[in-house]
Coordinates of C-alpha atoms in Angstrom, one line a residue:
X1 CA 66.1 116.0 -191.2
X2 CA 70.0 115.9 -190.9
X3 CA 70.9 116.8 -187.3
X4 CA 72.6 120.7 -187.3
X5 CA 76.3 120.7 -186.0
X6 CA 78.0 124.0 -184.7
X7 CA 81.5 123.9 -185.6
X8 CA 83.6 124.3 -183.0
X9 CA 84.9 127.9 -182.2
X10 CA 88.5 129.0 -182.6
X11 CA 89.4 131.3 -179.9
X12 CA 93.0 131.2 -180.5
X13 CA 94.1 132.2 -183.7
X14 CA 97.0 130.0 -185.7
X15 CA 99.4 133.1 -185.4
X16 CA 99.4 132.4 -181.8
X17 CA 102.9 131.3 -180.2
X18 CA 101.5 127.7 -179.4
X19 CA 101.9 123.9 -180.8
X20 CA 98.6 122.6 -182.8
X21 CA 97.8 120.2 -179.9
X22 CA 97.9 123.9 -177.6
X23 CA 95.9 125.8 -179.9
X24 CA 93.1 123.4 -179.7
X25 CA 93.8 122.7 -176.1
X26 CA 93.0 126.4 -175.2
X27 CA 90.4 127.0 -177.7
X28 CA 88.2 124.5 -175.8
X29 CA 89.3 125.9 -172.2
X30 CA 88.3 129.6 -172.7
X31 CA 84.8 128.0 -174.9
X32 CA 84.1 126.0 -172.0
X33 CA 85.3 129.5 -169.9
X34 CA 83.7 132.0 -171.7
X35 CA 80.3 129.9 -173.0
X36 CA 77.2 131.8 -174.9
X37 CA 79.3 135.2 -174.4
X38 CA 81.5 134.3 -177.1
X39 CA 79.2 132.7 -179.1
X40 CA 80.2 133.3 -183.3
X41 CA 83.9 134.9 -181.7
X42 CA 86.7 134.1 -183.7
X43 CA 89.8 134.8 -181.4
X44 CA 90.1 136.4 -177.6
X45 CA 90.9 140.0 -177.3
X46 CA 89.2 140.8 -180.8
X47 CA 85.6 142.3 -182.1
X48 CA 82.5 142.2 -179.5
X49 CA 80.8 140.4 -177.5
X50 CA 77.5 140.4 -179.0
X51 CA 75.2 142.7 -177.3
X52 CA 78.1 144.1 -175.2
X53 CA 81.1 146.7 -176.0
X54 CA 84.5 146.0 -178.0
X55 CA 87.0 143.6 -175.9
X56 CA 90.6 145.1 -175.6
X57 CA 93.1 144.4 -178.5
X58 CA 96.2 145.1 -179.0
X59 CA 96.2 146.5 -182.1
X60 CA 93.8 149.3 -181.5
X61 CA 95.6 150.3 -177.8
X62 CA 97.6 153.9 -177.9
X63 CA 98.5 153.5 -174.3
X64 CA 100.1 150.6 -174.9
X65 CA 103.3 151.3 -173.8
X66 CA 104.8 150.6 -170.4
X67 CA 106.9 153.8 -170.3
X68 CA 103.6 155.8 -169.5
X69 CA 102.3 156.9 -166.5
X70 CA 98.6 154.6 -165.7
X71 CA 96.9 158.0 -164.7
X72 CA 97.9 158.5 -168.7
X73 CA 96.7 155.3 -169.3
X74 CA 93.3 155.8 -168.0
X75 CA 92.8 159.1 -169.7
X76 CA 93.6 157.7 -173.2
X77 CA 90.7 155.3 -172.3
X78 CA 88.3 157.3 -170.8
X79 CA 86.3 157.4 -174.1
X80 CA 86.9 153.5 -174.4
X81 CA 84.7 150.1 -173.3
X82 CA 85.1 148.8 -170.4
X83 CA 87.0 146.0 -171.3
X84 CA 89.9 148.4 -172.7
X85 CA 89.9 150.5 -169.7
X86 CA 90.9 147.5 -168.1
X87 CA 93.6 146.4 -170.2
X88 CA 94.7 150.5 -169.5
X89 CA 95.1 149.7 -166.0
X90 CA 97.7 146.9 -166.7
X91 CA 101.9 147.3 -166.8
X92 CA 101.7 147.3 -170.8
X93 CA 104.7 144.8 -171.0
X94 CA 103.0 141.6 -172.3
X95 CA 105.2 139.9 -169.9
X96 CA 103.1 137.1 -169.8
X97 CA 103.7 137.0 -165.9
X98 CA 99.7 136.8 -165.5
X99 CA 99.3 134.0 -167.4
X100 CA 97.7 135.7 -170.7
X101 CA 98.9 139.1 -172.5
X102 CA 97.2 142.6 -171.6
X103 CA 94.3 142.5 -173.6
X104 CA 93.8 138.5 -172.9
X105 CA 94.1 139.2 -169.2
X106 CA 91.7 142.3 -169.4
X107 CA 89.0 140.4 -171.5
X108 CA 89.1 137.6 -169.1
X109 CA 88.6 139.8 -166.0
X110 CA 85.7 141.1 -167.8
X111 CA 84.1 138.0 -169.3
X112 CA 84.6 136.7 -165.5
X113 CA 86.7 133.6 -166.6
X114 CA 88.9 135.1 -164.1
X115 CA 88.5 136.4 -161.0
X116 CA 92.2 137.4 -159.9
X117 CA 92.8 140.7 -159.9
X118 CA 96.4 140.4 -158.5
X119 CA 98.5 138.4 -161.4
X120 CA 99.9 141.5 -162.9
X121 CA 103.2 141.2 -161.4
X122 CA 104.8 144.6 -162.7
X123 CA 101.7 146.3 -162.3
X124 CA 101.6 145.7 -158.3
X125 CA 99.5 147.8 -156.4
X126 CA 98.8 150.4 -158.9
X127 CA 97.3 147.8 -161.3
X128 CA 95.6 146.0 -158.2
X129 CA 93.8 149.2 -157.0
X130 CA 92.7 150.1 -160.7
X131 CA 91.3 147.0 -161.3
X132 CA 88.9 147.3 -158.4
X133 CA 87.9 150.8 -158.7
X134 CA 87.0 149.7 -162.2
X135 CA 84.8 146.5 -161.3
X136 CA 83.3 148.6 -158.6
X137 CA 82.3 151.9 -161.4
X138 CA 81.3 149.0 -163.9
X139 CA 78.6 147.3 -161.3
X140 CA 76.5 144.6 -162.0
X141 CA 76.1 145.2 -165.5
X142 CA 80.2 144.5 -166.1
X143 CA 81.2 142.2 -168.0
X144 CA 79.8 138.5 -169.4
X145 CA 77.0 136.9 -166.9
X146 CA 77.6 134.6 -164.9
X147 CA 75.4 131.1 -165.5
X148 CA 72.5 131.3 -163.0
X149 CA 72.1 129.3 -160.1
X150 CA 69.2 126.8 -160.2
X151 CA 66.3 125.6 -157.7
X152 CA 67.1 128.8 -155.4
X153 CA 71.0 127.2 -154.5
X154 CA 73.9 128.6 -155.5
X155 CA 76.1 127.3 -158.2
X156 CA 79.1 125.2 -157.3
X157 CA 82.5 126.9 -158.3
X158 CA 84.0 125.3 -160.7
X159 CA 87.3 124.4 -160.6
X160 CA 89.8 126.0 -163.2
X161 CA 90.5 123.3 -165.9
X162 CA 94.5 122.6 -165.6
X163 CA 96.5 124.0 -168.8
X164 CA 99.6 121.5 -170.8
X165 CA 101.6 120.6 -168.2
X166 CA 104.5 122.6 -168.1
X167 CA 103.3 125.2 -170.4
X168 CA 101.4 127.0 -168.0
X169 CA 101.7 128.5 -164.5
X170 CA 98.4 126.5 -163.3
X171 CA 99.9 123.1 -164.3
X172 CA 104.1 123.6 -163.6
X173 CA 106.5 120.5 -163.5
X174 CA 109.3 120.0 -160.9
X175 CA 113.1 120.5 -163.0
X176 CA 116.3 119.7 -161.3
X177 CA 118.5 122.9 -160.5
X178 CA 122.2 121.8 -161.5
X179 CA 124.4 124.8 -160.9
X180 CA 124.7 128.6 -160.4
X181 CA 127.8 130.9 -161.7
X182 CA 128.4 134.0 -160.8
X183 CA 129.0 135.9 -163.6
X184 CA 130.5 139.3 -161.8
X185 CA 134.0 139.5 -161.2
X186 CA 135.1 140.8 -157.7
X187 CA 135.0 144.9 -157.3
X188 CA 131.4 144.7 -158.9
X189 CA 128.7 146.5 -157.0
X190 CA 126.2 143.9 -158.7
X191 CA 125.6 140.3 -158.0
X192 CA 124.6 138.5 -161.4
X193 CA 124.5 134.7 -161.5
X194 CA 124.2 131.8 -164.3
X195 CA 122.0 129.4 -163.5
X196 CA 121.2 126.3 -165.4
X197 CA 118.3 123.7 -164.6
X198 CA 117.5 120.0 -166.5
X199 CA 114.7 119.8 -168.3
X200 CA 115.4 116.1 -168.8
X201 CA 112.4 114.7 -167.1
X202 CA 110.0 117.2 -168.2
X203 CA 107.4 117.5 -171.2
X204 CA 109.1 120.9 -171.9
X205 CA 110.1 122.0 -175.3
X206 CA 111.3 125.9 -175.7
X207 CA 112.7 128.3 -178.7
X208 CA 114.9 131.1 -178.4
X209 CA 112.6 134.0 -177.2
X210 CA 110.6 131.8 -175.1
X211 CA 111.0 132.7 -170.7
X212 CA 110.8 130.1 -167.8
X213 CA 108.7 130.9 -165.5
X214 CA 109.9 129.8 -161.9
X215 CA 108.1 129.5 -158.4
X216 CA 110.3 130.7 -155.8
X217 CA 109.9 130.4 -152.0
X218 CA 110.8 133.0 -149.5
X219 CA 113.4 133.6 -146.9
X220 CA 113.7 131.4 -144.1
X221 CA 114.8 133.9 -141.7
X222 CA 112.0 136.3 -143.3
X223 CA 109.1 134.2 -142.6
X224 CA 110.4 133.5 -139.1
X225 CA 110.5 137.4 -138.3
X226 CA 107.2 137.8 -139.8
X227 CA 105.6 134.4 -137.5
X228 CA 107.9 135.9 -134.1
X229 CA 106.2 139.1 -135.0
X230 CA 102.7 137.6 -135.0
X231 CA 103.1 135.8 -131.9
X232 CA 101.9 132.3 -133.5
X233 CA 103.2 129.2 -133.7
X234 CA 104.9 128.3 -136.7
X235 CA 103.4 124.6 -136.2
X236 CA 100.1 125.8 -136.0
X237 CA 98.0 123.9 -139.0
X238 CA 96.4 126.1 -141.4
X239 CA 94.5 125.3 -144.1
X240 CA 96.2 121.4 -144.3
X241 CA 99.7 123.1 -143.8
X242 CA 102.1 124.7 -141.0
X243 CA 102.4 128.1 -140.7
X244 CA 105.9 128.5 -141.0
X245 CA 105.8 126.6 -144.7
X246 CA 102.5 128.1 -145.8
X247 CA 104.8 131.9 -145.2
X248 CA 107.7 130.2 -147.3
X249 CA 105.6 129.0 -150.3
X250 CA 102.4 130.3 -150.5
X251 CA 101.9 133.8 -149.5
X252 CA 104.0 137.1 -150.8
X253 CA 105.7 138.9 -148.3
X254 CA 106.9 141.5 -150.4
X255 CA 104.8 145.0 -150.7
X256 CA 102.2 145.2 -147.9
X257 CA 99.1 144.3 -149.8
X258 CA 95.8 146.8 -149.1
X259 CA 93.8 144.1 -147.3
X260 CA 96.7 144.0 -144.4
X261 CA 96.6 147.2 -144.0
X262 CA 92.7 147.0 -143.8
X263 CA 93.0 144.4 -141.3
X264 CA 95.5 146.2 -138.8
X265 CA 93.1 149.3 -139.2
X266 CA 90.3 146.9 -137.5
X267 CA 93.1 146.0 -135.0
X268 CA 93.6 149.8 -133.7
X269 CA 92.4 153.3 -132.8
X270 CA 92.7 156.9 -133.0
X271 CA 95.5 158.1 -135.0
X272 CA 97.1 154.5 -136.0
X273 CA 94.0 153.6 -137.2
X274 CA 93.3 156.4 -139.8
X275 CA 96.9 156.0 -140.6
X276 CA 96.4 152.3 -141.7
X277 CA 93.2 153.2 -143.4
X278 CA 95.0 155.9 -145.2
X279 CA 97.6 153.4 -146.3
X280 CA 94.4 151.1 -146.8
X281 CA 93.5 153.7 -149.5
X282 CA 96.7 153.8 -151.4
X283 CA 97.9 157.0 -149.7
X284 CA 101.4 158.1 -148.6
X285 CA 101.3 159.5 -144.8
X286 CA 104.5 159.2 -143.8
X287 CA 106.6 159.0 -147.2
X288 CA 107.8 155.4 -146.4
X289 CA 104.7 153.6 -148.2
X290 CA 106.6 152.3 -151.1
X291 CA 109.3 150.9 -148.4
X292 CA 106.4 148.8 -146.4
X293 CA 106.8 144.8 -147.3
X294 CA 104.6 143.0 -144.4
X295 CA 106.8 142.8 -142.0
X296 CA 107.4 146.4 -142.2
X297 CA 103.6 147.0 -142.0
X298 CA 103.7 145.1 -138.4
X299 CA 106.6 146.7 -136.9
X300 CA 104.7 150.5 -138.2
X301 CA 101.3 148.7 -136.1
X302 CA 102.8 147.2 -133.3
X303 CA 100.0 146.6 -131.3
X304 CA 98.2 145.5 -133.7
X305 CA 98.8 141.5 -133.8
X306 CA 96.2 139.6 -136.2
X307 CA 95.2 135.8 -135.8
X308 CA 97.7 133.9 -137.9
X309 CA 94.8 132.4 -139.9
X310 CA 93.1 135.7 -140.2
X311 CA 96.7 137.5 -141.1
X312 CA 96.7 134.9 -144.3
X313 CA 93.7 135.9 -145.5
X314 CA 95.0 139.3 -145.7
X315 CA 98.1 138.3 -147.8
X316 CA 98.5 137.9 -151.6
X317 CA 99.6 134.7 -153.1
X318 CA 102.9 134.4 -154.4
X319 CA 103.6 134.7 -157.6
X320 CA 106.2 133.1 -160.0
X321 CA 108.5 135.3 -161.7
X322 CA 109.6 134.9 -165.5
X323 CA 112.9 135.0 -166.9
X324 CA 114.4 135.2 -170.2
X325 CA 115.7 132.2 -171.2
X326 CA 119.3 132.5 -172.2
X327 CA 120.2 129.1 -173.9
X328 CA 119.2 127.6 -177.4
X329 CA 118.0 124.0 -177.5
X330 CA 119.9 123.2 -180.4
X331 CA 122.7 124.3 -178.6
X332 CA 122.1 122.8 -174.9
X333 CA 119.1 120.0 -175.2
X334 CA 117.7 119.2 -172.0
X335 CA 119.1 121.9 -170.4
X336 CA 117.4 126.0 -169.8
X337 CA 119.8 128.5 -168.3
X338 CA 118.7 131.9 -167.0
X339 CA 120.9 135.2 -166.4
X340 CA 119.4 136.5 -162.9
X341 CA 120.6 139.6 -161.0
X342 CA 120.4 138.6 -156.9
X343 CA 118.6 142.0 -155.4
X344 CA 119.7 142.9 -152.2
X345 CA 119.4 146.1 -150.8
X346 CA 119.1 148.0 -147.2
X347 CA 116.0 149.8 -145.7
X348 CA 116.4 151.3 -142.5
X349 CA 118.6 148.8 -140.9
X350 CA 117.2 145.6 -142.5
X351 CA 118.4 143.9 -145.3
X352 CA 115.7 143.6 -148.0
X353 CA 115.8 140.2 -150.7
X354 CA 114.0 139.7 -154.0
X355 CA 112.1 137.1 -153.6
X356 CA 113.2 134.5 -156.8
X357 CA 116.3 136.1 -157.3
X358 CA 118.4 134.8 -154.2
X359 CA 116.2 131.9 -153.8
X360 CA 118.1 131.2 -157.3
X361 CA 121.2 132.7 -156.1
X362 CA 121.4 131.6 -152.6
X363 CA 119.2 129.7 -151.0
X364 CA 118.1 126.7 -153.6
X365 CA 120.8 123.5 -153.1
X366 CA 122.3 122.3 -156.3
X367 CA 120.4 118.7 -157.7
X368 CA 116.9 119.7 -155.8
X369 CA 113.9 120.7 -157.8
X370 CA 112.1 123.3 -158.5
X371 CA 108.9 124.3 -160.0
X372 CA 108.6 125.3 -163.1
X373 CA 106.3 126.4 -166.7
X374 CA 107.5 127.2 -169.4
X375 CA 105.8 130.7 -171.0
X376 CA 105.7 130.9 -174.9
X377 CA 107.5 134.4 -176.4
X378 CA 104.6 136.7 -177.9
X379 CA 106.3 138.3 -180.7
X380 CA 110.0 137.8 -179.5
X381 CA 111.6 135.5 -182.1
X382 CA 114.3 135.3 -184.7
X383 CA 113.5 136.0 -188.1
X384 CA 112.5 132.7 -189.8
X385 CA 115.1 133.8 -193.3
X386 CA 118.2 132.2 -191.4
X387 CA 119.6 135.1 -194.0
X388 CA 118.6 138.0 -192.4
X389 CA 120.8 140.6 -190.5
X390 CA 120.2 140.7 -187.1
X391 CA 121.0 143.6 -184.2
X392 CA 120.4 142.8 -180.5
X393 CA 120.6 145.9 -177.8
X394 CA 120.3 144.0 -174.1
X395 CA 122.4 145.6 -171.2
X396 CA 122.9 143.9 -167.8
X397 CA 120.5 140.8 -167.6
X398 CA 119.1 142.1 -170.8
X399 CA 121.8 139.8 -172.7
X400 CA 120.0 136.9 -171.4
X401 CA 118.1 136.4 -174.4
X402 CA 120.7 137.6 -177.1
X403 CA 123.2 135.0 -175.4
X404 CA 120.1 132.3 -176.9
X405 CA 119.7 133.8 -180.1
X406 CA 123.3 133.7 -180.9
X407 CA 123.8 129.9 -179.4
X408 CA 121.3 129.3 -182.0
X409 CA 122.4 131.5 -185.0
X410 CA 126.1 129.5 -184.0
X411 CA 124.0 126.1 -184.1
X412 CA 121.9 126.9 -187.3
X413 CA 125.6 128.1 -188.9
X414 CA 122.8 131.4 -190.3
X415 CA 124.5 133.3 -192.7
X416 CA 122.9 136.4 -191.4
X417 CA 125.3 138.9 -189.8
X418 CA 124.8 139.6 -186.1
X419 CA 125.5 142.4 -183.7
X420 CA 125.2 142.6 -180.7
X421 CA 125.4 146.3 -178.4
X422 CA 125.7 145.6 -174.6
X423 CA 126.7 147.8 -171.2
X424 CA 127.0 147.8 -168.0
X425 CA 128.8 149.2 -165.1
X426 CA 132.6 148.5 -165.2
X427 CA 134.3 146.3 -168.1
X428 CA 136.5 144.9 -165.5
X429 CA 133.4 143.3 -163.1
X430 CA 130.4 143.1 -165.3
X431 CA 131.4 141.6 -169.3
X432 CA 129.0 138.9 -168.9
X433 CA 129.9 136.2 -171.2
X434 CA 133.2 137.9 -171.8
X435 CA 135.4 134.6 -173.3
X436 CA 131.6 132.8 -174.7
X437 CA 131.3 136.4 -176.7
X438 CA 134.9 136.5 -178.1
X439 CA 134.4 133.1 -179.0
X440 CA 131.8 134.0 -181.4
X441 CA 133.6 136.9 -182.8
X442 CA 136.6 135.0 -183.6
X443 CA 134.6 132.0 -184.8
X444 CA 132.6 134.7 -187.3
X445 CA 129.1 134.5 -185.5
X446 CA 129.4 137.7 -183.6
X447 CA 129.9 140.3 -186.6
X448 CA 130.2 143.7 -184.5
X449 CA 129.9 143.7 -180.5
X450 CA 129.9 147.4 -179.3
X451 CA 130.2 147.7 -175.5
X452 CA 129.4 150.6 -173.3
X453 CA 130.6 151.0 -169.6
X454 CA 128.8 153.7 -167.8
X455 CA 131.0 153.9 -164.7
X456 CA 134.0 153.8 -167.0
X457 CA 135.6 156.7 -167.3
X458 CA 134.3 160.5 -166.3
X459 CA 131.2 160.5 -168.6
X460 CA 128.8 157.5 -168.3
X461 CA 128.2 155.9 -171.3
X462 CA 125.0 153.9 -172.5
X463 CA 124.2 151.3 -175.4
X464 CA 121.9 154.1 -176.9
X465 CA 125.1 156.2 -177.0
X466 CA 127.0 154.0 -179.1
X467 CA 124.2 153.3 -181.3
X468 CA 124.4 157.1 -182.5
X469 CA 127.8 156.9 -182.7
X470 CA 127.3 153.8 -185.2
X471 CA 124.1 155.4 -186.5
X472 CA 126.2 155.1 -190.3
X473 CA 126.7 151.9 -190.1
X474 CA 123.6 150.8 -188.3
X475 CA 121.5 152.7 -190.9
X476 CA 122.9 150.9 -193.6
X477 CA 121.8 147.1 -191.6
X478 CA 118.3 148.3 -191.0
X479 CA 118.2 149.0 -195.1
X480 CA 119.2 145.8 -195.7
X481 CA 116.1 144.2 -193.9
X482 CA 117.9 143.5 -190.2
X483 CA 115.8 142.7 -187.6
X484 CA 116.5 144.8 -184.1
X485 CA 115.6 143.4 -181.2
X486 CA 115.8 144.9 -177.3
X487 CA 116.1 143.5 -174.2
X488 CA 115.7 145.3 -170.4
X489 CA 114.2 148.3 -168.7
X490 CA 110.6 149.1 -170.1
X491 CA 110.4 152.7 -168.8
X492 CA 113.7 154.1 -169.5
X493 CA 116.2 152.3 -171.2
X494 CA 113.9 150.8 -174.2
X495 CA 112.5 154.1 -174.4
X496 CA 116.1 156.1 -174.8
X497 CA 116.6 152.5 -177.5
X498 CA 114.0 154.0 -179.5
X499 CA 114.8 157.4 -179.2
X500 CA 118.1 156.7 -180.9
X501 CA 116.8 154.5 -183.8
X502 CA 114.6 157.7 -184.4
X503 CA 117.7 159.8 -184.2
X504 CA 119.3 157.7 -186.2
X505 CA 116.7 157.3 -189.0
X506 CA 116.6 161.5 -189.0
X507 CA 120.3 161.9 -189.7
X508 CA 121.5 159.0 -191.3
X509 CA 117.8 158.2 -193.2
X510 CA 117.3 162.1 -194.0
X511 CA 113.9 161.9 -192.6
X512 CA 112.5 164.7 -190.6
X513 CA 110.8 164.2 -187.2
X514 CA 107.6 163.1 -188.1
X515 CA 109.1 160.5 -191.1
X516 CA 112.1 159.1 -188.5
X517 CA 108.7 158.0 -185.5
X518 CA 107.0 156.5 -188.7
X519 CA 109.8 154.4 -189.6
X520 CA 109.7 152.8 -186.2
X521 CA 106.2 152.5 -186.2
X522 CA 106.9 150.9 -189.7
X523 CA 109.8 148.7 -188.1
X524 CA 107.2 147.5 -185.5
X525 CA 104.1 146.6 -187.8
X526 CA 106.7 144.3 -190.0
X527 CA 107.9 142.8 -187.0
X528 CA 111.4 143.8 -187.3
X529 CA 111.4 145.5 -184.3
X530 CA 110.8 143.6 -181.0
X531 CA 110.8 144.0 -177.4
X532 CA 111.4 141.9 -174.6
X533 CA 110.7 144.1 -171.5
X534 CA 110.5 144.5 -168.3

């Protein structure tokens, strides 16, 4: 008798945004992950596990949509399985940020391939404590089962099989940083820089679409207030590592994370201590909770001063940050370059920093390296009919993307026309790519480039303002098969984007309400609408 071979599953479908070698690659990694739960599966985030409830998918998700509230969320999926009340509890942007999408990263927490609860970056601390008040109403009986320990001794943990190198945050390369730009002329209230880093020496090979993601490091002086605040030594080995550079590259020291605040409640008494347990909890007792980064949650507790080692294990890692990638290969080879707003702002007397964004803007020396990964585009592509129309809508840093696609379009000579609708502040400080954009109008690339300023003049002005106002002439684009794509703000500004192509689809399209959401929908389900948000 001929000897019975299982054929190999396929976990990730050929749609996916990955390379053969990838596919295959990651198909073994979650089999190996995932074992007899998936048994007969033909793609993550699709059908059941057998015996147990349907895993979340995208395509069967109405709360996907990051402008809505996760208390919304949640109630959309009260009626759902467990896995898609999960994916409820996540920021809805398919950022990639986490390592997977949504649905991906809800099916994995539930299949217990991953443990980390913590990875969705714009979900923070409301998408933390969901998670866990989730796993803890699920019980034992959530999700896949672990394999069982045998001869009475507990399993090993495995470690996490590495991903491509360089194509995924577990497995990063080191790239050389060669410049920054500022791309704000003086009187602007913004600081916006250009930043460009060699992929030379790297396996890296990105599209337009595609984002880098980037490990920063914090502050110098941050991590020094935070050790002088602890009392410890910033020599003091911990883990294989000092605890001055275990601050600067390991742990966040952004939001105070829960566990701190559980750990200072241990440290203190009477009033204090219900107050940290209260914070703890995810309350608000003195309004300033959303203003509390950790060393802001040691100056509240003051006499509260953790063991350094003890203080670590209270602290989330840090986590990389993704940007849109705002150069074409064709266009730049062996170089990525990234459009990255420095955040600085002042609480209470202190100065506060984003993390990646002046590490990038200020702090990283030009011809060092830094780590990087590159993070495929889900969905976020031009069209593949170098014919097609195309319309772009990306204020502020939401050019980044659009400034790639029309490198490209310029490199690929497309005959499709191309438009591009971009704002900001003041015309006079913040034209980003003012001369590379007039280059491409004069040169016949850029077809139409409508600008709005909204501290121009006595009424502000948006991109979804001169959209209506071109709503004629934008109809008429959209008929002829353009593709739309948008770029920035999840919760506000993509929403008021949409609102105007449904405005514009009811007066230009003569479709009443109902007809002018369905064209979007429509738009959306061809994939000639897509969203890059944040």
């Amino acid at each position: 008798m001929s000897e019975h071979v299982t054929p190999p599953l396929v976990l990730i479908p050929e749609s996916a945004p990955f390379s053969a070698d990838q596919r295959s690659w990651l198909s073994g990694y979650f089999a190996a992950l995932l074992g007899p739960a998936v048994e007969g599966a033909t793609a993550i985030g699709a059908g059941e596990v057998p015996g147990g409830p349907v895993l979340a998918d995208n395509g069967d998700a109405p709360w996907h949509d990051p402008s809505i509230a996760i208390n919304e969320r949640m109630d959309m999926a009260r009626e759902r399985s467990e896995p898609q009340k999960l994916m409820a509890a996540m920021a809805q942007q398919d950022c990639g940020q986490c390592g997977y999408n949504c649905a991906d990263y809800a099916n994995a927490i539930f299949l217990k391939s991953e443990e980390r609860l913590n990875l969705c970056q714009p979900g923070g601390k409301e998408t933390l404590r969901m998670l866990k008040k989730l796993e803890e109403e699920f019980g034992a009986g959530g999700g896949a089962a672990k394999a069982p320990a045998t001869d009475g001794e507990a399993a090993p943990r495995k470690e996490a099989a590495l991903g491509p190198l360089g194509f995924c945050r577990e497995n990063p390369v080191e790239a050389t940083f060669v410049s920054r730009t500022r791309l704000n002329a003086p009187g602007g209230e913004k600081e916006t820089w250009h930043i460009e880093i060699d992929l030379t020496d790297t396996p890296i090979e990105y599209v337009v679409g595609d984002s880098l993601g980037l490990f920063p490091a914090n502050a110098p002086a941050l991590v020094d207030a935070v050790i002088a605040e602890l009392g410890a030594r910033p020599e003091r080995i911990i883990g294989g590592k000092t605890l001055r550079q275990a601050l600067l590259t390991d742990y966040a020291l952004g939001p105070a994370p829960d566990g701190l605040y559980q750990l200072l409640s241990l440290l203190t008494s009477g009033p204090a201590r219900k107050k940290a347990q209260a914070l703890a909890a995810g309350e608000d007792p003195d309004g300033d909770a959303a203003f509390l980064d950790v060393l802001g949650a040691l100056h509240k507790f003051p006499g509260a001063r953790p063991d350094a080692e003890v203080f670590l294990e209270s602290l989330d890692e840090l986590q990389p940050r993704l940007y849109s990638i705002s150069s074409s290969p064709k266009a730049d080879p062996g170089r990525v370059s990234l459009t990255v707003d420095a955040v600085r702002y002042n609480h209470r007397s202190r100065l506060r920093l984003g993390v990646a964004s002046t590490h990038l803007g200020e702090r990283l020396p030009e011809t060092t390296t830094v780590k990087v990964y590159l993070q495929k585009a889900h969905g976020f592509a031009l069209p593949d009919d170098l014919s097609k129309d195309v319309i772009m809508c990306g204020p502020g840093t939401g050019i980044a993307p659009f400034r790639a696609f029309l490198r490209e379009r310029a490199a690929t000579q497309a005959p499709g026309r191309n438009w591009l609708f971009y704002g900001h502040q003041r015309q006079a400080s913040d034209f980003f790519y003012k001369d590379e954009l007039n280059r491409l109008k004069d040169d016949k690339v850029l077809t139409r480039l409508s600008l709005a300023w909204s501290r121009d003049g006595t009424e502000k002005t948006y991109v979804q303002d001169r959209m209506r106002e071109n709503g004629a002439e934008l109809w008429k684009w959209l008929e002829g098969g353009a593709h739309f794509y948008v770029c920035g703000d999840a919760k506000r500004m993509a929403k008021d984007v949409e609102r105007a192509l449904i405005d514009v689809a009811a007066e230009h399209g003569g479709k009443n309400p109902d007809e002018a959401v369905a064209y979007l929908a429509a738009l959306k389900k061809a994939g000639r609408y897509q969203a890059d948000v944040y």
